[in-house]
Short mmCIF file of C-alpha atoms and ligand atoms in Angstrom, two decimals:
data_model
loop_
_atom_site.label_atom_id
_atom_site.label_comp_id
_atom_site.label_asym_id
_atom_site.label_seq_id
_atom_site.Cartn_x
_atom_site.Cartn_y
_atom_site.Cartn_z
CA MET A 20 11.17 24.10 -1.08
CA LYS A 21 13.36 21.00 -0.93
CA ARG A 22 13.13 18.57 -3.89
CA LEU A 23 12.97 14.76 -3.52
CA LEU A 24 16.51 13.76 -4.50
CA PRO A 25 18.39 16.43 -2.44
CA THR A 26 16.21 15.46 0.55
CA LEU A 27 17.19 11.80 0.16
CA ARG A 28 20.84 12.82 -0.14
CA ALA A 29 20.55 14.88 3.03
CA ASP A 30 19.15 11.71 4.66
CA GLN A 31 22.41 9.90 3.72
CA THR A 32 20.50 7.56 1.39
CA SER A 33 22.85 5.59 -0.90
CA GLU A 34 23.14 6.84 -4.50
CA SER A 35 22.05 3.44 -5.83
CA LEU A 36 18.82 3.49 -3.75
CA ILE A 37 18.24 7.14 -4.73
CA SER A 38 18.45 6.14 -8.39
CA VAL A 39 15.79 3.45 -7.90
CA ILE A 40 13.46 5.93 -6.15
CA ASN A 41 14.20 8.46 -8.90
CA THR A 42 13.10 5.91 -11.51
CA ILE A 43 9.82 5.43 -9.63
CA GLN A 44 9.18 9.19 -9.44
CA ILE A 45 9.77 9.56 -13.19
CA ALA A 46 7.16 6.85 -13.88
CA ALA A 47 4.77 8.40 -11.33
CA LYS A 48 4.91 11.80 -13.03
CA GLU A 49 3.93 10.20 -16.35
CA ILE A 50 1.12 8.19 -14.70
CA SER A 51 -0.11 11.36 -12.99
CA PHE A 52 -0.16 13.20 -16.31
CA ARG A 53 -2.13 10.40 -18.04
CA LEU A 54 -4.60 10.18 -15.15
CA HIS A 55 -5.22 13.91 -15.21
CA GLN A 56 -5.88 13.72 -18.96
CA GLY A 57 -8.46 11.01 -18.31
CA ALA A 58 -10.89 10.48 -21.23
CA LEU A 59 -8.94 13.06 -23.26
CA ALA A 60 -6.04 10.60 -23.34
CA GLY A 61 -8.38 7.66 -24.02
CA VAL A 62 -7.16 5.88 -20.88
CA LEU A 63 -10.47 5.23 -19.20
CA GLY A 64 -12.20 1.87 -19.29
CA SER A 65 -11.03 -1.75 -19.27
CA THR A 66 -9.05 -4.03 -21.54
CA LEU A 67 -10.38 -7.49 -22.44
CA ASP A 68 -7.56 -9.10 -20.44
CA GLU A 69 -7.42 -10.51 -16.92
CA ASN A 70 -4.38 -10.40 -14.62
CA ILE A 71 -3.11 -13.34 -12.53
CA GLN A 72 -5.48 -12.23 -9.76
CA GLY A 73 -8.42 -12.96 -12.05
CA GLU A 74 -9.23 -9.21 -12.24
CA THR A 75 -10.18 -7.47 -15.48
CA GLN A 76 -7.33 -5.08 -16.19
CA LYS A 77 -8.08 -1.38 -16.58
CA LYS A 78 -6.32 0.28 -19.53
CA LEU A 79 -4.35 2.38 -17.04
CA ASP A 80 -3.36 -0.69 -15.01
CA VAL A 81 -1.56 -1.89 -18.14
CA VAL A 82 -0.10 1.55 -19.00
CA ALA A 83 1.16 2.16 -15.44
CA ASN A 84 2.58 -1.36 -15.19
CA GLN A 85 4.40 -1.03 -18.51
CA LEU A 86 5.87 2.36 -17.56
CA LEU A 87 7.22 1.16 -14.20
CA LYS A 88 8.40 -2.21 -15.54
CA THR A 89 10.26 -0.74 -18.53
CA LEU A 90 11.98 2.04 -16.57
CA LEU A 91 12.90 -0.16 -13.57
CA LEU A 92 14.33 -2.94 -15.76
CA GLU A 93 16.50 -0.33 -17.52
CA SER A 94 17.92 0.82 -14.17
CA PRO A 95 21.47 -0.44 -13.46
CA ASN A 96 20.51 -0.78 -9.78
CA VAL A 97 17.46 -3.04 -10.16
CA HIS A 98 17.95 -6.84 -10.35
CA ALA A 99 14.30 -7.88 -10.67
CA ILE A 100 10.71 -6.68 -10.30
CA ALA A 101 7.46 -8.19 -9.10
CA SER A 102 4.14 -6.55 -9.99
CA GLU A 103 0.44 -7.12 -9.27
CA GLU A 104 -0.03 -7.14 -13.06
CA GLU A 105 2.75 -9.68 -13.82
CA ASP A 106 2.22 -13.42 -13.32
CA SER A 107 5.79 -13.93 -12.11
CA ILE A 108 8.92 -11.90 -11.36
CA VAL A 109 10.86 -10.32 -14.23
CA VAL A 110 14.65 -10.40 -13.93
CA SER A 111 16.59 -7.48 -15.38
CA PRO A 112 19.59 -7.89 -17.72
CA ASN A 113 21.43 -5.64 -15.22
CA SER A 114 22.69 -7.16 -11.98
CA GLY A 115 21.53 -4.42 -9.64
CA ASP A 116 21.38 -4.70 -5.84
CA TYR A 117 17.67 -4.09 -5.46
CA LEU A 118 14.36 -5.88 -5.94
CA VAL A 119 11.21 -3.79 -6.46
CA ALA A 120 7.68 -5.08 -5.85
CA PHE A 121 4.84 -2.78 -6.85
CA ASP A 122 1.11 -2.32 -7.36
CA PRO A 123 1.15 -0.01 -10.40
CA LEU A 124 -2.39 1.31 -9.89
CA ASP A 125 -4.05 0.58 -6.59
CA GLY A 126 -7.78 1.21 -6.36
CA SER A 127 -8.16 1.01 -10.12
CA SER A 128 -11.92 0.59 -9.80
CA ASN A 129 -11.89 4.34 -9.02
CA ILE A 130 -10.34 5.40 -12.34
CA ASP A 131 -13.56 5.67 -14.33
CA ILE A 132 -15.26 7.65 -11.55
CA ASN A 133 -12.37 10.09 -11.23
CA GLY A 134 -11.64 8.86 -7.70
CA ALA A 135 -8.27 8.70 -5.97
CA VAL A 136 -5.90 5.89 -7.03
CA GLY A 137 -2.24 5.21 -6.35
CA THR A 138 1.02 3.40 -6.98
CA ILE A 139 2.47 1.38 -4.07
CA PHE A 140 6.12 0.22 -4.02
CA SER A 141 8.41 -1.87 -1.83
CA ILE A 142 12.20 -2.00 -2.24
CA LEU A 143 14.22 -4.96 -0.95
CA ARG A 144 17.91 -5.79 -1.20
CA LYS A 145 18.79 -8.71 -3.47
CA PRO A 146 19.79 -11.47 -1.04
CA GLY A 147 23.30 -12.92 -1.19
CA GLY A 148 24.05 -16.62 -1.56
CA GLU A 149 22.10 -19.09 -3.69
CA ALA A 150 18.68 -17.43 -3.59
CA SER A 151 17.37 -16.93 -7.14
CA GLY A 152 14.09 -16.53 -8.93
CA GLU A 153 10.95 -15.78 -6.91
CA SER A 154 12.57 -16.91 -3.63
CA MET A 155 14.73 -13.74 -3.68
CA PHE A 156 11.57 -11.73 -3.00
CA LEU A 157 10.22 -13.89 -0.16
CA GLN A 158 11.58 -11.66 2.61
CA PRO A 159 9.55 -10.33 5.58
CA GLY A 160 8.36 -6.72 5.37
CA LYS A 161 10.86 -5.66 8.05
CA ALA A 162 13.63 -6.37 5.49
CA GLN A 163 12.40 -3.54 3.20
CA VAL A 164 15.06 -0.85 2.65
CA ALA A 165 12.42 1.60 1.43
CA ALA A 166 8.68 1.72 0.84
CA GLY A 167 6.17 4.27 -0.34
CA TYR A 168 3.17 5.19 -2.37
CA VAL A 169 2.11 7.88 -4.80
CA VAL A 170 -1.51 8.99 -4.40
CA TYR A 171 -3.09 10.53 -7.49
CA GLY A 172 -5.83 12.67 -6.01
CA PRO A 173 -6.61 16.39 -6.28
CA ALA A 174 -2.84 16.68 -5.84
CA THR A 175 -0.27 14.03 -6.69
CA MET A 176 1.72 13.20 -3.56
CA MET A 177 4.53 10.75 -2.80
CA VAL A 178 4.86 9.41 0.75
CA LEU A 179 8.11 7.60 1.41
CA THR A 180 10.40 6.07 4.02
CA THR A 181 13.93 4.81 3.58
CA GLY A 182 13.75 3.26 7.07
CA LYS A 183 13.71 6.59 8.93
CA ASP A 184 11.06 9.32 9.04
CA VAL A 185 8.06 9.18 6.72
CA ARG A 186 8.26 12.15 4.35
CA THR A 187 5.57 13.63 2.12
CA PHE A 188 6.30 15.27 -1.23
CA THR A 189 3.77 17.08 -3.45
CA LEU A 190 4.16 17.19 -7.25
CA ASP A 191 4.43 20.81 -8.36
CA GLN A 192 2.78 20.50 -11.77
CA THR A 193 4.26 23.84 -12.87
CA VAL A 194 7.88 22.64 -12.60
CA GLY A 195 7.28 18.87 -12.65
CA GLU A 196 9.11 18.33 -9.32
CA PHE A 197 8.12 16.50 -6.13
CA LEU A 198 8.69 19.08 -3.38
CA LEU A 199 8.91 18.29 0.36
CA THR A 200 5.64 19.34 2.03
CA ARG A 201 5.84 17.36 5.29
CA GLU A 202 9.19 16.48 6.95
CA LYS A 203 7.92 13.83 9.38
CA ALA A 204 4.52 12.17 9.42
CA GLU A 205 3.30 11.23 12.92
CA ILE A 206 0.11 9.19 13.37
CA PRO A 207 -1.94 10.06 16.50
CA ASP A 208 -2.16 7.06 18.89
CA SER A 209 -5.93 7.20 19.25
CA THR A 210 -8.68 7.89 16.74
CA LYS A 211 -12.46 8.11 16.19
CA GLU A 212 -12.30 7.07 12.52
CA PHE A 213 -12.32 3.61 10.96
CA ALA A 214 -12.32 2.23 7.41
CA ILE A 215 -13.77 -1.12 6.37
CA ASN A 216 -16.02 -2.28 3.51
CA MET A 217 -19.19 -2.65 5.60
CA SER A 218 -21.04 -4.41 2.78
CA ASN A 219 -18.99 -7.53 3.57
CA GLN A 220 -20.15 -7.63 7.20
CA ARG A 221 -22.10 -10.93 6.91
CA HIS A 222 -18.96 -12.67 5.68
CA TRP A 223 -16.57 -11.56 8.47
CA GLY A 224 -15.11 -13.69 11.27
CA LYS A 225 -16.14 -13.29 14.93
CA ALA A 226 -13.24 -11.04 15.99
CA ILE A 227 -13.84 -8.26 13.44
CA SER A 228 -17.64 -8.61 13.74
CA GLU A 229 -17.49 -7.97 17.52
CA TYR A 230 -14.90 -5.19 17.15
CA ILE A 231 -17.01 -3.29 14.58
CA ALA A 232 -20.26 -3.94 16.48
CA ASP A 233 -18.75 -2.29 19.57
CA LEU A 234 -17.50 0.67 17.51
CA LEU A 235 -20.95 1.21 16.02
CA GLN A 236 -22.56 1.44 19.47
CA GLY A 237 -20.60 4.65 19.96
CA GLU A 238 -20.60 6.40 23.34
CA ASP A 239 -23.52 4.24 24.57
CA GLY A 240 -21.43 1.12 24.03
CA PRO A 241 -18.26 -0.42 25.54
CA ARG A 242 -15.99 1.99 23.60
CA LYS A 243 -17.69 5.05 25.24
CA LYS A 244 -17.02 7.27 22.17
CA ASN A 245 -18.59 7.83 18.76
CA PHE A 246 -16.69 6.65 15.67
CA ASN A 247 -17.03 7.88 12.08
CA MET A 248 -16.51 5.68 9.02
CA ARG A 249 -14.69 6.35 5.75
CA TRP A 250 -14.05 4.00 2.76
CA ASN A 251 -12.27 5.15 -0.42
CA ALA A 252 -12.18 1.72 -2.12
CA ALA A 253 -8.49 2.48 -2.69
CA MET A 254 -6.10 1.38 0.08
CA VAL A 255 -3.64 4.12 -0.91
CA ALA A 256 -6.24 6.84 -0.26
CA ASP A 257 -7.42 5.29 3.03
CA VAL A 258 -3.81 4.92 4.24
CA HIS A 259 -3.00 8.48 3.16
CA ARG A 260 -5.88 9.75 5.34
CA ILE A 261 -4.44 7.76 8.29
CA ILE A 262 -0.88 9.04 7.67
CA THR A 263 -2.38 12.56 7.60
CA ARG A 264 -4.77 12.49 10.61
CA GLY A 265 -4.88 8.97 12.11
CA GLY A 266 -7.54 6.26 11.96
CA LEU A 267 -7.85 2.50 11.54
CA PHE A 268 -8.04 0.65 8.20
CA THR A 269 -8.89 -3.02 7.93
CA TYR A 270 -9.57 -5.53 5.17
CA PRO A 271 -10.20 -8.70 7.17
CA TRP A 272 -10.58 -12.40 6.52
CA ASP A 273 -13.99 -13.35 5.10
CA LYS A 274 -15.67 -16.63 4.37
CA ARG A 275 -16.95 -15.94 0.83
CA ASN A 276 -14.22 -17.91 -0.94
CA SER A 277 -12.26 -20.39 1.17
CA ALA A 278 -9.53 -20.50 -1.50
CA LYS A 279 -9.12 -16.70 -1.30
CA PRO A 280 -10.27 -15.52 2.19
CA PHE A 281 -8.19 -12.34 2.01
CA LYS A 282 -8.24 -9.42 -0.48
CA LEU A 283 -5.00 -7.47 -0.11
CA ARG A 284 -1.57 -8.63 -1.28
CA LEU A 285 1.27 -8.88 1.24
CA MET A 286 4.31 -7.93 -0.85
CA TYR A 287 3.11 -4.84 -2.74
CA GLU A 288 0.17 -3.60 -0.67
CA ALA A 289 0.26 -4.67 3.02
CA ALA A 290 4.05 -4.81 3.71
CA PRO A 291 5.00 -1.40 2.22
CA MET A 292 2.00 0.26 3.93
CA ALA A 293 2.90 -1.46 7.23
CA LEU A 294 6.45 -0.07 7.08
CA LEU A 295 5.15 3.47 6.48
CA ILE A 296 2.58 3.17 9.25
CA GLU A 297 5.10 1.83 11.79
CA LYS A 298 7.73 4.46 10.89
CA ALA A 299 5.06 7.12 11.43
CA GLY A 300 4.29 5.74 14.92
CA GLY A 301 1.33 3.49 14.12
CA LYS A 302 0.89 -0.30 14.14
CA ALA A 303 0.08 -2.97 11.53
CA SER A 304 -1.11 -6.54 12.12
CA ASP A 305 -3.03 -9.37 10.47
CA GLY A 306 -4.87 -9.79 13.78
CA TYR A 307 -2.51 -12.50 14.99
CA GLN A 308 0.95 -11.34 13.91
CA ARG A 309 2.88 -8.11 13.25
CA LEU A 310 2.50 -7.66 9.48
CA LEU A 311 6.21 -6.86 9.03
CA ASP A 312 7.19 -10.23 10.57
CA ILE A 313 5.21 -12.33 8.09
CA VAL A 314 7.55 -14.28 5.78
CA PRO A 315 5.87 -14.50 2.33
CA THR A 316 5.48 -17.87 0.62
CA ASP A 317 4.34 -16.44 -2.74
CA ILE A 318 4.75 -13.03 -4.43
CA HIS A 319 0.96 -12.69 -4.85
CA GLN A 320 0.11 -13.97 -1.34
CA ARG A 321 -2.88 -12.26 0.33
CA VAL A 322 -3.21 -11.38 4.01
CA GLY A 323 -5.63 -9.87 6.49
CA VAL A 324 -4.80 -6.22 7.25
CA ILE A 325 -5.39 -4.07 10.33
CA LEU A 326 -3.33 -0.87 10.45
CA GLY A 327 -3.30 2.68 11.73
CA SER A 328 -3.33 4.50 15.08
CA ALA A 329 -1.39 2.33 17.56
CA GLU A 330 -3.92 2.20 20.40
CA GLU A 331 -6.82 1.43 18.05
CA VAL A 332 -4.90 -1.37 16.29
CA GLU A 333 -4.04 -2.85 19.72
CA LYS A 334 -7.73 -2.63 20.63
CA CYS A 335 -8.76 -4.43 17.43
CA VAL A 336 -6.07 -7.10 17.90
CA ASP A 337 -7.41 -7.71 21.43
CA TYR A 338 -10.67 -8.98 19.91
CA HIS A 339 -8.62 -11.49 17.90
CA THR A 340 -7.03 -12.95 21.04
CA LYS A 341 -10.52 -14.19 22.02
CA HIS A 342 -11.03 -16.10 18.75
CA PRO A 343 -8.77 -18.63 17.01
CA LYS A 344 -7.39 -17.64 13.60
CA PRO A 345 -10.03 -18.66 11.01
CA ASP A 346 -8.86 -21.37 8.56
P1 FBP B 14 -6.31 -3.19 -6.55
O1 FBP B 14 -7.20 -2.12 -7.03
O2 FBP B 14 -4.88 -2.92 -6.70
O3 FBP B 14 -6.70 -4.54 -7.07
O4 FBP B 14 -6.46 -3.19 -4.91
C1 FBP B 14 -7.35 -3.66 -4.19
C2 FBP B 14 -8.29 -2.58 -3.63
O5 FBP B 14 -8.77 -1.76 -4.62
C3 FBP B 14 -7.70 -1.77 -2.48
O6 FBP B 14 -7.01 -0.66 -2.90
C4 FBP B 14 -8.95 -1.37 -1.70
O7 FBP B 14 -8.68 -1.15 -0.34
C5 FBP B 14 -9.85 -2.57 -1.91
O8 FBP B 14 -9.37 -3.29 -3.04
C6 FBP B 14 -11.26 -2.16 -2.18
O9 FBP B 14 -12.02 -3.31 -2.10
P2 FBP B 14 -13.60 -3.30 -2.25
O10 FBP B 14 -13.86 -3.32 -3.70
O11 FBP B 14 -14.02 -4.54 -1.56
O12 FBP B 14 -14.13 -2.08 -1.59
#
């Protein structure tokens, strides 16, 4: 079976980009090992600290962040990193060509219940010219040179694109290697499966409320087919299901907190997932704009997310054309 690095070489990926992806896989193997040790490694539970998002950090959030941050900042090819767990960007002593934004442990509320979690990463090129500091990172998702995630579930799998096909690798725990298990992911255009946190229904805007209401009427309703629902409470696991068999995932605007109407972060959750979804034949939108066209204004910016099977995303976006974008 083909290993990760030879596969990237066969894809004509540059050696400098391969080295950055290699650094991420090394960190992911260590995170996978710690997760599988669970309570035996004393990594369950929370710290007393909060991250810049105002979330209580899980012990493994901190461990995973430290692992990725340390290894990436040692890489000669990385210029700076941005992380969900870091208030601001961290510039490396090395003047590498790449910027890496990452969510070290997505879905961390699943750790203590032994549920699936993941690492999400986005790789950008350091811009030329005067750009420095945080502004270097404020590039639209379509500027990503690579994006991927590692899902730590029953198996540990890395799903990756370097701008071409979306490839899936599975960690062979016996040899400690990510081996190619799917050459080219292709998302079916239509689906009967959707993912949303239904418990937030009373807080949603009109567009998503009407879209979901029509889905729930099934074959007796305007959609003339029955839909099933799934929710992993970890975007990486919900997206992996869609990359594997199709579906629609959405975390929409809601009115609970006008200062923070969205949940998911653009740079290290929505944009990398949108690139994977589009390269696998699906679509990704915030309801009003292609997600990959959004130009970030802040590294921790949040956005509405609708992604998955192309026809179903188009259908959901249609409902948004009838309602103005909520403030
Ligand atoms: P983090 O765990 O990285 O903060 O990510 C946010 C997240 O866990 C997503 O992975 C997931 O889709 C969503 O929040 C779950 O939200 P909720 O708790 O509302 O179900």
